[in-house]
Amino acid sequence: MKNKIIQLTQRDTKISRRKLLGGAATAAVAIVQTAEGKNVQAALTQAQLSDDDPTKKLGTFPGEIGTRSSFEKLVKDPSETSSRSPLQDFYGIITPSDLHFERHHGGVPVIDPTKHELLIHGMVSKPMIFKLADLKRFPSVSRIAFLECSGNFRSGKETLRPQEICGLTSQSEWTGVKLSTIFREVGIKPNATWFLAEGGDAAVMTRSIPVKKGLDDVIIAYAQNGEAIRPEQGYPIRLFVPGWEGNTNVKWLRRIELSDQPFMTREETSKYTEFVNGKVRQFSFDIDARSIITFPSYPQQVEKGWIEIRGIAWSGRGKVHKVEVSVDAGKSWQIANLQEPILDKAHTAFRYLWKWDGNATEIMSRVTDETGYTQPTLKQLVEARGESNGYHFNPITAWQIKPDGSVLFKPESFR
Amino acid sequence: MGILSKSLLIFPIVWGLLFSNSGYLSTHSSHFSPSDTSQVPSSFGFGRLATQAEIDRIDIDVRPDGKGLPQGKGVAAKGKLIFATKCVACHGAGGIGGPNGSLVHSQVEPTKKRAEKTIGNYWPYATTVFDYIRRAMPFNAPGSLTNDEVYHLTAYLLSANQIIDSSFVVTPATLPTIKMPAQPLFVPDDRKGGPVIK
């Protein structure tokens, strides 16, 4: 604990620029209270004098790059294979680029954008190579949409934040060239039904994607939230596949091969497939609709009275149609307010104003998308699939509100 | 026990039909505003033609029908030796129980409801084993194996999973004929949105 200034007794009226910029000379004499509670007279530097009062201290001059406030401690939650976005710390619907979740299979490569090339070949009229500069010359498109890993589910204990439960989803504005534009340039053959997307990382990761989706809305993205894509997100180029499981959004894209059949790569056979009623579901691309309350959530603390419940909802199949909130453990549901913009395949913010009476309860949200799909309970999911784990787990998430105002995740038995 | 099948691999072709492109030319621009696609030339002329040598340099994928397999061959005995030096630290002795996942199917642990997913009980195509090892393994030295080393390791892992005999010679011609036990389990995603939970 530092000394507290009680009263200024003498002030240097000729404060030089040197002192302002951190000189250690005496700027004032003051009565200060020590950590032990004693009042003593002490000489203060300008820095000490201005410590707690921003109006008494010259601020930082304009700089080349902005920084996050030192009071804000937003961090991802890294493991060996992924790093999760702090959903509980976000406002609105855009994920700060440096807090976008990460998932990669061979680390983040260092790629010189002037050397990087994208090869497109296979069932095309003209196999071609594009440099980053070439791709940027084509007509561009921007789109705000979510990106979620299909393995985005954790449970098992009460002390989980939204970040741990489902922090493998993030949202950005992605800018690039439509894949259909590039397909047109190379002249894909009419019988080309699939294409392979390959990354230039140590995993040389590959996925097969139907040409139909490629022609619909896939982007070769080179920018994210107004600047070049971050290295963790595929610098200099990645595939952006709206609404589809994150793994298909191949990063560090170096090659696309057109084919009349899928390539059956490791990521689409031994991974990113799931047992459903004794069979293995494959090419399960779409992200099912999901929502989560991010406030209040663990480890936040609430007080009796008015609480604005806040969260995000999204669907890989279109727009969010409605979000319902229950404040009585799922017995009854009320419509939440949706914040514009409500975009196709995008995180959408919702709010519900609630007056908490101080009694223990559970709060939860469920989304319905424009196809009429409503986010299921964990029980419904397990019953429908005959399985209790796997990819594409999007159950309703409940938070327990305790009488002391503490908030805990409600883990449900699912194994 | 070696299971050899000379029949055509029809599954990939079925996949191709499931995701056919019928009608795409009239609908592909639906997610973008009309102004994005008006007055678009048939070719912008950006980029350059790729030479065959440039394609061959990085075209490393292997399809289930064997397309893309390089020349070479492998046998389990030699693969076993390579595995013991370059793979065992992550994947365990004999491909069982390593910190980064078993590759070889073994008995289900009594505490677990379902067996660990391995090449023997889960991978639907033998060609994927070759493709994946060549592109990404060993984890700390990706792309360092010769094609023959990859063939040897492929033979070893398929043999250890009792899918081929230890004497089976894996070549570009024989690898696509190997039938994997789990392949009939694989079905296409049938989720389509709407009120039904799948």
Coordinates of C-alpha atoms in Angstrom, one line a residue:
Chain A
M1 CA 0.0 0.0 0.0
K2 CA 1.3 3.4 -0.9
N3 CA 1.2 6.8 0.8
K4 CA -2.0 8.8 0.5
I5 CA -1.8 12.5 -0.1
I6 CA -3.7 14.4 2.6
Q7 CA -2.9 18.1 1.9
L8 CA -0.5 20.0 -0.4
T9 CA 1.6 22.5 1.6
Q10 CA 3.8 23.9 -1.1
R11 CA 3.8 23.6 -4.9
D12 CA 6.5 24.3 -7.4
T13 CA 4.9 26.8 -9.8
K14 CA 7.7 26.7 -12.3
I15 CA 7.3 23.1 -13.4
S16 CA 9.7 22.5 -16.3
R17 CA 8.9 20.2 -19.3
R18 CA 11.7 17.9 -18.0
K19 CA 9.8 17.4 -14.8
L20 CA 6.5 16.8 -16.7
L21 CA 8.2 14.1 -18.7
G22 CA 9.2 12.2 -15.7
G23 CA 12.0 14.2 -14.0
A24 CA 12.4 13.2 -10.4
A25 CA 12.7 16.7 -9.0
T26 CA 10.4 17.9 -6.2
A27 CA 7.1 19.2 -7.6
A28 CA 5.4 19.8 -4.3
V29 CA 5.5 19.3 -0.6
A30 CA 2.5 17.7 1.1
I31 CA 1.2 16.0 4.2
V32 CA 0.9 12.3 3.4
Q33 CA -0.6 9.4 5.3
T34 CA 1.7 6.4 5.4
A35 CA 0.7 2.8 5.1
E36 CA 0.8 2.6 8.9
G37 CA -1.7 5.6 9.2
K38 CA 0.8 8.2 10.2
N39 CA 0.6 11.7 8.8
V40 CA 4.0 13.1 7.7
Q41 CA 5.4 15.8 5.5
A42 CA 7.0 14.6 2.3
A43 CA 8.4 15.9 -0.9
L44 CA 6.5 14.7 -3.9
T45 CA 7.6 14.3 -7.5
Q46 CA 5.2 15.4 -10.3
A47 CA 4.5 11.8 -11.0
Q48 CA 3.5 11.0 -7.4
L49 CA 1.5 14.2 -7.2
S50 CA -0.6 13.2 -10.2
D51 CA -0.8 9.5 -9.5
D52 CA -4.5 9.3 -8.9
D53 CA -5.8 12.3 -10.8
P54 CA -5.7 12.1 -14.6
T55 CA -6.5 15.8 -14.8
K56 CA -3.3 16.7 -13.1
K57 CA -1.0 14.7 -15.3
L58 CA -0.2 15.1 -19.0
G59 CA -1.3 12.1 -20.9
T60 CA 0.5 10.0 -23.5
F61 CA 1.2 11.6 -26.8
P62 CA -0.4 10.3 -30.1
G63 CA 1.2 7.0 -31.0
E64 CA 1.6 4.6 -34.0
I65 CA -0.6 1.9 -32.6
G66 CA -3.4 1.8 -30.0
T67 CA -3.2 -0.3 -26.9
R68 CA -5.8 -2.0 -24.6
S69 CA -6.2 -0.2 -21.3
S70 CA -3.8 -1.6 -18.7
F71 CA -6.9 -2.1 -16.5
E72 CA -8.4 -4.6 -19.0
K73 CA -7.1 -8.1 -18.8
L74 CA -8.7 -9.8 -21.7
V75 CA -6.9 -13.0 -22.6
K76 CA -7.6 -16.2 -24.5
D77 CA -7.4 -19.5 -22.7
P78 CA -4.8 -21.6 -24.4
S79 CA -4.3 -25.3 -24.4
E80 CA -1.9 -27.4 -26.5
T81 CA -4.3 -27.5 -29.4
S82 CA -6.5 -24.5 -29.1
S83 CA -7.1 -21.1 -27.5
R84 CA -10.5 -19.9 -26.5
S85 CA -12.1 -16.5 -26.8
P86 CA -13.2 -14.7 -23.5
L87 CA -16.9 -14.5 -24.5
Q88 CA -17.8 -13.2 -21.0
D89 CA -15.7 -10.1 -21.5
F90 CA -17.1 -9.0 -24.9
Y91 CA -19.7 -6.4 -25.8
G92 CA -21.5 -6.3 -29.1
I93 CA -20.8 -8.9 -31.8
I94 CA -17.3 -8.3 -33.2
T95 CA -14.5 -10.3 -31.6
P96 CA -11.3 -8.2 -31.3
S97 CA -8.9 -9.9 -33.8
D98 CA -6.3 -10.7 -31.2
L99 CA -8.9 -12.5 -29.1
H100 CA -10.3 -14.6 -31.9
F101 CA -10.1 -18.2 -30.9
E102 CA -7.3 -20.4 -32.3
R103 CA -7.3 -24.0 -33.4
H104 CA -4.5 -25.4 -35.5
H105 CA -2.8 -28.7 -36.1
G106 CA 0.9 -27.9 -36.6
G107 CA 1.4 -24.5 -35.0
V108 CA 1.2 -21.0 -36.5
P109 CA 3.6 -20.7 -39.5
V110 CA 5.5 -17.7 -40.5
I111 CA 4.7 -16.9 -44.1
D112 CA 6.2 -14.1 -46.3
P113 CA 3.2 -12.7 -48.2
T114 CA 5.4 -11.7 -51.1
K115 CA 6.4 -15.3 -51.6
H116 CA 3.1 -17.0 -50.8
E117 CA 1.3 -18.6 -53.7
L118 CA -2.1 -20.2 -54.2
L119 CA -2.2 -23.0 -56.7
I120 CA -5.6 -24.0 -58.2
H121 CA -5.6 -27.1 -60.4
G122 CA -7.3 -30.4 -61.0
M123 CA -10.5 -30.4 -63.0
V124 CA -10.1 -26.8 -64.3
S125 CA -9.4 -25.4 -67.8
K126 CA -6.5 -23.4 -66.7
P127 CA -4.4 -24.5 -63.7
M128 CA -3.2 -21.2 -62.2
I129 CA -1.1 -19.6 -59.5
F130 CA -2.1 -16.5 -57.7
K131 CA 0.0 -14.3 -55.5
L132 CA -1.6 -12.3 -52.7
A133 CA -1.3 -9.2 -54.8
D134 CA -3.2 -10.9 -57.6
L135 CA -6.0 -12.0 -55.3
K136 CA -6.4 -8.4 -54.1
R137 CA -6.9 -7.1 -57.6
F138 CA -10.1 -9.2 -58.1
P139 CA -13.5 -7.7 -57.0
S140 CA -13.7 -7.9 -53.3
V141 CA -16.4 -8.7 -50.8
S142 CA -16.8 -8.2 -47.1
R143 CA -19.0 -10.1 -44.7
I144 CA -19.6 -10.3 -40.9
A145 CA -20.1 -13.9 -39.8
F146 CA -19.2 -16.2 -37.0
L147 CA -16.5 -18.9 -37.1
E148 CA -16.9 -21.8 -34.7
C149 CA -15.0 -25.0 -34.1
S150 CA -17.4 -28.0 -34.2
G151 CA -15.7 -29.4 -31.1
N152 CA -16.9 -26.5 -29.1
F153 CA -18.4 -28.0 -26.0
R154 CA -17.1 -28.5 -22.4
S155 CA -18.8 -29.4 -19.2
G156 CA -18.1 -31.3 -16.0
K157 CA -17.8 -28.7 -13.3
E158 CA -19.6 -25.6 -12.0
T159 CA -16.6 -23.3 -12.2
L160 CA -16.6 -22.9 -16.0
R161 CA -16.8 -19.6 -17.7
P162 CA -18.5 -19.1 -21.2
Q163 CA -14.9 -19.1 -22.4
E164 CA -14.3 -22.6 -21.3
I165 CA -17.8 -23.9 -22.2
C166 CA -17.9 -22.6 -25.8
G167 CA -15.1 -20.1 -26.4
L168 CA -14.2 -21.7 -29.7
T169 CA -16.5 -19.3 -31.5
S170 CA -15.6 -15.8 -32.6
Q171 CA -16.9 -13.2 -35.1
S172 CA -15.1 -10.9 -37.6
E173 CA -15.7 -8.9 -40.7
W174 CA -13.9 -11.0 -43.3
T175 CA -12.8 -9.4 -46.6
G176 CA -11.4 -11.2 -49.6
V177 CA -12.3 -12.5 -53.1
K178 CA -15.3 -14.8 -53.7
L179 CA -14.1 -18.3 -54.5
S180 CA -16.7 -18.3 -57.3
T181 CA -14.7 -15.4 -58.9
I182 CA -11.6 -17.5 -58.8
F183 CA -13.4 -20.6 -60.0
R184 CA -14.6 -18.6 -63.0
E185 CA -11.1 -17.3 -63.7
V186 CA -9.6 -20.9 -63.9
G187 CA -12.7 -22.4 -65.5
I188 CA -13.8 -25.3 -63.4
K189 CA -15.1 -28.3 -65.3
P190 CA -18.9 -29.0 -65.0
N191 CA -18.3 -32.4 -63.5
A192 CA -16.1 -31.0 -60.7
T193 CA -18.2 -31.6 -57.6
W194 CA -15.6 -31.3 -54.8
F195 CA -12.5 -29.3 -54.1
L196 CA -9.6 -29.9 -51.7
A197 CA -8.4 -26.9 -49.7
E198 CA -4.8 -27.3 -48.4
G199 CA -3.0 -25.2 -45.9
G200 CA 0.7 -24.2 -46.0
D201 CA 1.3 -25.0 -42.3
A202 CA 3.3 -27.8 -40.8
A203 CA 0.1 -30.0 -40.8
V204 CA -0.4 -29.2 -44.5
M205 CA -4.0 -29.6 -43.4
T206 CA -6.6 -30.5 -45.9
R207 CA -10.4 -30.7 -46.2
S208 CA -12.8 -31.6 -49.1
I209 CA -15.6 -29.2 -49.7
P210 CA -18.5 -29.5 -52.2
V211 CA -18.1 -27.1 -55.2
K212 CA -21.7 -26.1 -54.6
K213 CA -20.8 -24.4 -51.3
G214 CA -17.7 -22.9 -53.0
L215 CA -19.9 -21.3 -55.6
D216 CA -22.4 -20.2 -53.0
D217 CA -20.6 -18.0 -50.5
V218 CA -17.1 -19.1 -49.8
I219 CA -14.4 -16.4 -49.6
I220 CA -10.7 -16.5 -50.0
A221 CA -10.1 -14.0 -47.2
Y222 CA -7.1 -11.8 -46.8
A223 CA -8.4 -9.3 -44.2
Q224 CA -10.1 -9.5 -40.9
N225 CA -11.7 -6.5 -39.1
G226 CA -10.1 -4.0 -41.4
E227 CA -6.5 -5.2 -41.6
A228 CA -4.6 -8.2 -42.8
I229 CA -5.6 -11.5 -41.3
R230 CA -3.7 -12.3 -38.1
P231 CA -1.1 -15.1 -38.4
E232 CA -3.2 -17.3 -36.0
Q233 CA -6.1 -16.9 -38.4
G234 CA -4.2 -17.9 -41.6
Y235 CA -2.0 -15.0 -42.7
P236 CA -1.8 -14.2 -45.5
I237 CA -4.9 -16.0 -46.8
R238 CA -7.5 -18.4 -45.5
L239 CA -10.7 -19.9 -46.7
F240 CA -13.8 -18.5 -45.1
V241 CA -16.8 -20.8 -45.3
P242 CA -19.8 -19.1 -43.7
G243 CA -21.8 -21.2 -41.3
W244 CA -19.7 -24.3 -41.6
E245 CA -17.5 -26.0 -39.0
G246 CA -14.3 -24.1 -38.4
N247 CA -12.0 -26.9 -39.7
T248 CA -13.2 -26.4 -43.3
N249 CA -12.0 -22.7 -43.1
V250 CA -8.5 -23.8 -44.1
K251 CA -5.9 -21.3 -43.0
W252 CA -2.6 -20.4 -44.7
L253 CA -4.3 -21.6 -47.9
R254 CA -1.7 -22.7 -50.5
R255 CA -3.6 -25.1 -52.9
I256 CA -7.1 -25.9 -54.2
E257 CA -7.7 -29.0 -56.3
L258 CA -11.0 -29.6 -58.1
S259 CA -12.2 -33.2 -58.2
D260 CA -15.3 -35.3 -58.9
Q261 CA -15.1 -36.9 -55.4
P262 CA -13.9 -36.1 -51.9
F263 CA -10.4 -36.9 -51.0
M264 CA -11.2 -38.5 -47.6
T265 CA -8.5 -36.7 -45.7
R266 CA -7.7 -37.4 -42.1
E267 CA -9.6 -34.4 -40.9
E268 CA -12.8 -35.6 -42.6
T269 CA -12.6 -39.3 -41.7
S270 CA -10.8 -40.0 -38.4
K271 CA -11.6 -36.4 -37.1
Y272 CA -14.6 -34.1 -37.4
T273 CA -16.9 -37.1 -37.8
E274 CA -19.2 -38.3 -35.0
F275 CA -21.0 -41.5 -33.9
V276 CA -24.8 -41.1 -34.3
N277 CA -27.0 -44.1 -33.5
G278 CA -24.3 -46.6 -34.2
K279 CA -23.2 -45.0 -37.5
V280 CA -20.5 -42.4 -38.2
R281 CA -21.9 -39.1 -39.4
Q282 CA -19.5 -37.6 -42.0
F283 CA -19.3 -34.3 -43.8
S284 CA -21.4 -32.7 -41.0
F285 CA -20.6 -29.2 -42.1
D286 CA -23.4 -27.0 -40.8
I287 CA -23.1 -25.5 -37.4
D288 CA -26.4 -26.0 -35.5
A289 CA -28.0 -23.0 -33.9
R290 CA -26.7 -22.1 -30.4
S291 CA -26.9 -19.4 -27.8
I292 CA -25.3 -18.7 -24.4
I293 CA -25.9 -16.1 -21.7
T294 CA -22.6 -14.4 -21.2
F295 CA -23.9 -12.1 -18.4
P296 CA -24.5 -13.1 -15.7
S297 CA -22.1 -16.1 -15.9
Y298 CA -19.4 -17.6 -13.8
P299 CA -17.4 -16.1 -12.1
Q300 CA -19.5 -12.9 -12.0
Q301 CA -21.5 -11.8 -9.0
V302 CA -25.0 -10.3 -9.2
E303 CA -27.1 -8.2 -6.8
K304 CA -30.8 -8.4 -6.1
G305 CA -32.9 -6.1 -8.3
W306 CA -32.7 -5.3 -12.0
I307 CA -30.3 -7.4 -14.1
E308 CA -29.9 -7.1 -17.8
I309 CA -29.3 -10.7 -19.0
R310 CA -27.0 -10.6 -22.1
G311 CA -25.7 -13.1 -24.5
I312 CA -25.1 -14.1 -28.1
A313 CA -27.0 -16.5 -30.4
W314 CA -26.1 -17.8 -33.9
S315 CA -26.9 -20.4 -36.5
G316 CA -24.9 -21.9 -39.4
R317 CA -28.1 -22.1 -41.4
G318 CA -29.2 -18.5 -41.5
K319 CA -30.4 -15.8 -39.3
V320 CA -31.4 -15.9 -35.7
H321 CA -35.2 -15.9 -35.7
K322 CA -35.7 -15.5 -31.9
V323 CA -34.0 -16.0 -28.6
E324 CA -36.0 -17.1 -25.5
V325 CA -34.8 -16.7 -21.9
S326 CA -35.9 -18.6 -18.9
V327 CA -35.3 -17.3 -15.4
D328 CA -37.1 -20.2 -13.7
A329 CA -35.0 -23.2 -14.6
G330 CA -36.7 -23.8 -17.9
K331 CA -40.3 -23.9 -16.6
S332 CA -41.3 -20.8 -18.6
W333 CA -39.7 -18.9 -21.5
Q334 CA -39.8 -15.2 -22.5
I335 CA -38.7 -13.5 -25.7
A336 CA -35.5 -11.7 -25.5
N337 CA -34.7 -8.5 -27.4
L338 CA -32.4 -8.9 -30.4
Q339 CA -29.8 -6.2 -31.1
E340 CA -29.5 -5.2 -34.8
P341 CA -27.8 -6.1 -37.0
I342 CA -29.3 -9.6 -37.2
L343 CA -27.0 -11.1 -39.9
D344 CA -27.0 -14.3 -41.8
K345 CA -24.8 -16.9 -40.1
A346 CA -23.6 -14.4 -37.5
H347 CA -23.4 -13.9 -33.8
T348 CA -26.4 -11.9 -32.8
A349 CA -26.6 -10.1 -29.4
F350 CA -29.7 -10.6 -27.2
R351 CA -30.9 -9.0 -24.0
Y352 CA -33.5 -9.6 -21.4
L353 CA -34.3 -7.4 -18.5
W354 CA -35.0 -9.3 -15.3
K355 CA -35.8 -8.3 -11.7
W356 CA -34.1 -10.8 -9.5
D357 CA -35.9 -11.4 -6.2
G358 CA -32.8 -12.8 -4.5
N359 CA -34.0 -16.4 -4.5
A360 CA -31.9 -19.3 -5.9
T361 CA -32.8 -20.0 -9.5
E362 CA -31.4 -21.0 -12.9
I363 CA -31.3 -18.9 -16.0
M364 CA -30.8 -20.1 -19.6
S365 CA -31.4 -19.1 -23.2
R366 CA -32.4 -21.0 -26.3
V367 CA -32.3 -19.8 -29.9
T368 CA -34.6 -20.6 -32.9
D369 CA -33.1 -20.0 -36.3
E370 CA -34.9 -19.1 -39.5
T371 CA -35.2 -22.8 -40.5
G372 CA -37.4 -23.4 -37.4
Y373 CA -34.6 -25.3 -35.6
T374 CA -34.6 -24.7 -31.8
Q375 CA -31.5 -25.2 -29.7
P376 CA -32.0 -28.5 -27.8
T377 CA -31.4 -29.5 -24.3
L378 CA -28.5 -31.9 -23.6
K379 CA -31.0 -34.6 -23.0
Q380 CA -32.7 -34.1 -26.3
L381 CA -29.4 -34.2 -28.1
V382 CA -28.3 -37.4 -26.4
E383 CA -31.6 -39.0 -27.1
A384 CA -31.6 -38.0 -30.8
R385 CA -28.0 -39.2 -31.4
G386 CA -27.9 -42.2 -29.1
E387 CA -24.5 -40.9 -28.1
S388 CA -23.3 -38.7 -25.4
N389 CA -20.3 -37.0 -27.0
G390 CA -18.8 -36.0 -30.2
Y391 CA -18.7 -32.9 -32.4
H392 CA -21.6 -30.5 -33.0
F393 CA -22.8 -30.4 -29.4
N394 CA -24.9 -27.2 -28.9
P395 CA -27.0 -27.8 -25.9
I396 CA -28.8 -25.1 -23.8
T397 CA -26.5 -23.7 -21.2
A398 CA -27.9 -23.0 -17.7
W399 CA -26.4 -20.8 -15.0
Q400 CA -27.3 -21.3 -11.3
I401 CA -27.9 -18.1 -9.5
K402 CA -27.2 -18.6 -5.7
P403 CA -28.9 -16.5 -3.0
D404 CA -25.6 -14.8 -2.2
G405 CA -25.4 -13.6 -5.8
S406 CA -22.8 -16.0 -7.0
V407 CA -23.2 -17.5 -10.5
L408 CA -22.2 -21.1 -11.3
F409 CA -22.4 -23.1 -14.5
K410 CA -24.8 -26.0 -14.3
P411 CA -23.0 -29.1 -15.6
E412 CA -25.4 -31.8 -16.7
S413 CA -24.5 -35.5 -16.7
F414 CA -23.9 -36.6 -20.3
R415 CA -21.5 -39.5 -20.3
Chain B
M1 CA -5.7 -62.1 -42.3
G2 CA -5.6 -60.1 -45.4
I3 CA -8.8 -58.7 -46.9
L4 CA -8.3 -57.8 -50.5
S5 CA -11.0 -56.4 -52.7
K6 CA -10.6 -55.7 -56.4
S7 CA -14.1 -54.1 -56.5
L8 CA -14.4 -50.5 -57.4
L9 CA -14.5 -48.1 -54.5
I10 CA -18.0 -46.8 -55.0
F11 CA -18.3 -44.7 -51.9
P12 CA -16.5 -41.6 -53.1
I13 CA -18.6 -41.6 -56.3
V14 CA -21.7 -41.8 -54.2
W15 CA -20.4 -38.8 -52.2
G16 CA -19.9 -37.0 -55.5
L17 CA -23.6 -37.5 -56.5
L18 CA -24.8 -36.4 -53.1
F19 CA -23.3 -33.0 -53.5
S20 CA -23.9 -32.5 -57.2
N21 CA -23.9 -29.0 -58.6
S22 CA -27.1 -29.1 -60.5
G23 CA -28.4 -25.6 -60.8
Y24 CA -25.5 -23.8 -59.3
L25 CA -24.9 -21.5 -62.3
S26 CA -28.2 -19.7 -61.7
T27 CA -28.0 -19.5 -58.0
H28 CA -24.4 -19.1 -57.0
S29 CA -24.5 -15.3 -56.6
S30 CA -27.5 -15.3 -54.3
H31 CA -25.5 -14.1 -51.3
F32 CA -24.0 -11.1 -52.9
S33 CA -25.6 -8.0 -54.2
P34 CA -26.2 -7.8 -58.0
S35 CA -23.7 -5.0 -58.4
D36 CA -20.9 -7.3 -57.4
T37 CA -21.4 -9.5 -60.4
S38 CA -22.5 -7.1 -63.1
Q39 CA -20.2 -6.3 -66.0
V40 CA -17.8 -8.9 -64.9
P41 CA -15.4 -9.9 -67.7
S42 CA -15.0 -13.6 -68.6
S43 CA -11.4 -13.4 -67.4
F44 CA -9.6 -10.7 -65.4
G45 CA -6.2 -11.9 -66.5
F46 CA -4.8 -11.8 -63.0
G47 CA -2.4 -14.5 -61.8
R48 CA -0.5 -16.8 -64.2
L49 CA -0.7 -20.3 -65.6
A50 CA 0.8 -23.0 -63.4
T51 CA 3.3 -25.3 -65.1
Q52 CA 3.1 -29.1 -64.5
A53 CA 6.3 -29.0 -62.6
E54 CA 4.9 -26.4 -60.2
I55 CA 1.8 -28.5 -59.7
D56 CA 3.8 -31.7 -59.1
R57 CA 6.0 -30.0 -56.5
I58 CA 3.1 -29.6 -54.0
D59 CA 0.3 -31.8 -55.3
I60 CA 0.8 -34.4 -52.5
D61 CA -2.8 -35.6 -51.9
V62 CA -3.9 -39.2 -52.3
R63 CA -7.5 -40.1 -53.1
P64 CA -9.2 -43.3 -52.0
D65 CA -9.0 -44.6 -55.6
G66 CA -5.2 -44.3 -55.3
K67 CA -4.8 -41.2 -57.5
G68 CA -1.8 -39.3 -56.3
L69 CA 0.1 -42.2 -54.8
P70 CA 3.8 -42.0 -55.7
Q71 CA 6.0 -44.8 -56.8
G72 CA 7.3 -46.9 -53.9
K73 CA 6.5 -49.9 -51.7
G74 CA 6.4 -50.9 -48.1
V75 CA 6.3 -53.8 -45.8
A76 CA 5.3 -54.1 -42.1
A77 CA 8.7 -55.4 -40.9
K78 CA 10.5 -52.3 -42.1
G79 CA 7.7 -50.0 -40.9
K80 CA 8.0 -51.5 -37.4
L81 CA 11.6 -50.4 -37.2
I82 CA 10.8 -46.8 -38.4
F83 CA 7.9 -46.6 -36.0
A84 CA 10.1 -47.6 -33.0
T85 CA 12.4 -44.7 -33.6
K86 CA 10.2 -41.9 -35.0
C87 CA 6.7 -42.5 -33.8
V88 CA 6.7 -44.5 -30.6
A89 CA 7.2 -41.5 -28.3
C90 CA 3.8 -40.1 -29.2
H91 CA 1.8 -43.1 -30.2
G92 CA 3.1 -45.8 -27.7
A93 CA 4.8 -49.1 -28.1
G94 CA 3.1 -51.1 -30.9
G95 CA 0.9 -48.0 -31.6
I96 CA -1.1 -48.4 -28.4
G97 CA -1.5 -46.0 -25.5
G98 CA 0.8 -43.1 -26.5
P99 CA 0.3 -39.6 -25.2
N100 CA -1.0 -38.4 -28.6
G101 CA -3.4 -41.2 -29.3
S102 CA -3.4 -44.9 -30.1
L103 CA -3.2 -45.9 -33.7
V104 CA -3.7 -49.6 -33.3
H105 CA -6.9 -51.1 -32.1
S106 CA -6.8 -53.1 -28.8
Q107 CA -9.2 -54.3 -26.1
V108 CA -11.6 -51.8 -24.8
E109 CA -10.7 -50.6 -21.3
P110 CA -13.4 -51.7 -18.8
T111 CA -13.9 -48.1 -17.6
K112 CA -14.7 -46.8 -21.1
K113 CA -18.0 -47.0 -22.9
R114 CA -16.4 -46.9 -26.3
A115 CA -13.0 -48.0 -27.7
E116 CA -10.5 -45.3 -28.6
K117 CA -10.8 -44.4 -32.2
T118 CA -7.9 -46.0 -34.1
I119 CA -6.9 -46.8 -37.7
G120 CA -8.2 -50.3 -37.2
N121 CA -11.6 -49.5 -35.8
Y122 CA -12.4 -46.1 -37.2
W123 CA -10.4 -45.0 -40.3
P124 CA -12.6 -45.7 -43.4
Y125 CA -9.8 -45.6 -46.1
A126 CA -6.3 -47.0 -46.1
T127 CA -5.1 -44.3 -48.5
T128 CA -5.7 -41.7 -45.8
V129 CA -3.0 -43.4 -43.7
F130 CA -0.4 -42.8 -46.4
D131 CA -1.6 -39.3 -47.2
Y132 CA -1.7 -38.1 -43.6
I133 CA 1.7 -39.6 -42.6
R134 CA 3.4 -38.1 -45.6
R135 CA 1.9 -34.6 -45.1
A136 CA 2.1 -34.2 -41.4
M137 CA 4.2 -36.7 -39.6
P138 CA 6.4 -37.0 -37.5
F139 CA 4.8 -34.1 -35.6
N140 CA 8.2 -32.6 -34.8
A141 CA 9.7 -33.1 -38.3
P142 CA 6.8 -33.0 -40.7
G143 CA 7.5 -33.9 -44.3
S144 CA 10.8 -35.5 -43.5
L145 CA 10.0 -39.1 -44.4
T146 CA 10.8 -40.6 -47.8
N147 CA 7.9 -42.1 -49.8
D148 CA 9.2 -45.6 -49.1
E149 CA 9.3 -44.9 -45.4
V150 CA 5.7 -43.7 -45.6
Y151 CA 4.8 -46.9 -47.4
H152 CA 6.6 -49.0 -44.8
L153 CA 4.8 -47.2 -41.9
T154 CA 1.5 -47.6 -43.7
A155 CA 2.1 -51.3 -44.1
Y156 CA 3.1 -51.6 -40.4
L157 CA 0.1 -49.8 -39.1
L158 CA -2.4 -51.7 -41.3
S159 CA -0.7 -55.0 -40.3
A160 CA -0.6 -54.1 -36.6
N161 CA -4.4 -53.5 -36.8
Q162 CA -4.8 -56.9 -38.5
I163 CA -6.2 -55.5 -41.6
I164 CA -3.4 -56.9 -43.9
D165 CA -1.0 -59.8 -43.5
S166 CA 2.5 -59.0 -42.3
S167 CA 3.8 -60.2 -45.7
F168 CA 1.5 -57.8 -47.7
V169 CA 3.5 -55.4 -49.9
V170 CA 1.9 -52.0 -49.9
T171 CA 2.2 -50.3 -53.4
P172 CA 0.3 -47.7 -55.4
A173 CA -1.6 -50.6 -56.9
T174 CA -2.4 -52.6 -53.7
L175 CA -3.1 -49.8 -51.2
P176 CA -6.5 -48.7 -52.7
T177 CA -7.7 -52.3 -52.7
I178 CA -7.5 -52.7 -48.9
K179 CA -10.9 -52.7 -47.4
M180 CA -11.2 -51.0 -44.0
P181 CA -13.5 -52.5 -41.3
A182 CA -15.1 -49.2 -40.3
Q183 CA -15.9 -48.0 -43.9
P184 CA -19.5 -49.3 -43.9
L185 CA -20.3 -47.3 -40.8
F186 CA -19.8 -43.9 -42.5
V187 CA -23.0 -42.1 -43.6
P188 CA -23.6 -38.6 -44.9
D189 CA -24.9 -35.9 -42.6
D190 CA -28.6 -35.8 -42.7
R191 CA -29.2 -32.7 -40.6
K192 CA -31.1 -30.1 -42.6
G193 CA -32.3 -27.6 -40.0
G194 CA -36.0 -27.4 -39.2
P195 CA -37.7 -28.5 -36.0
V196 CA -36.2 -32.1 -35.8
I197 CA -33.2 -32.5 -33.6
K198 CA -30.6 -34.8 -35.2

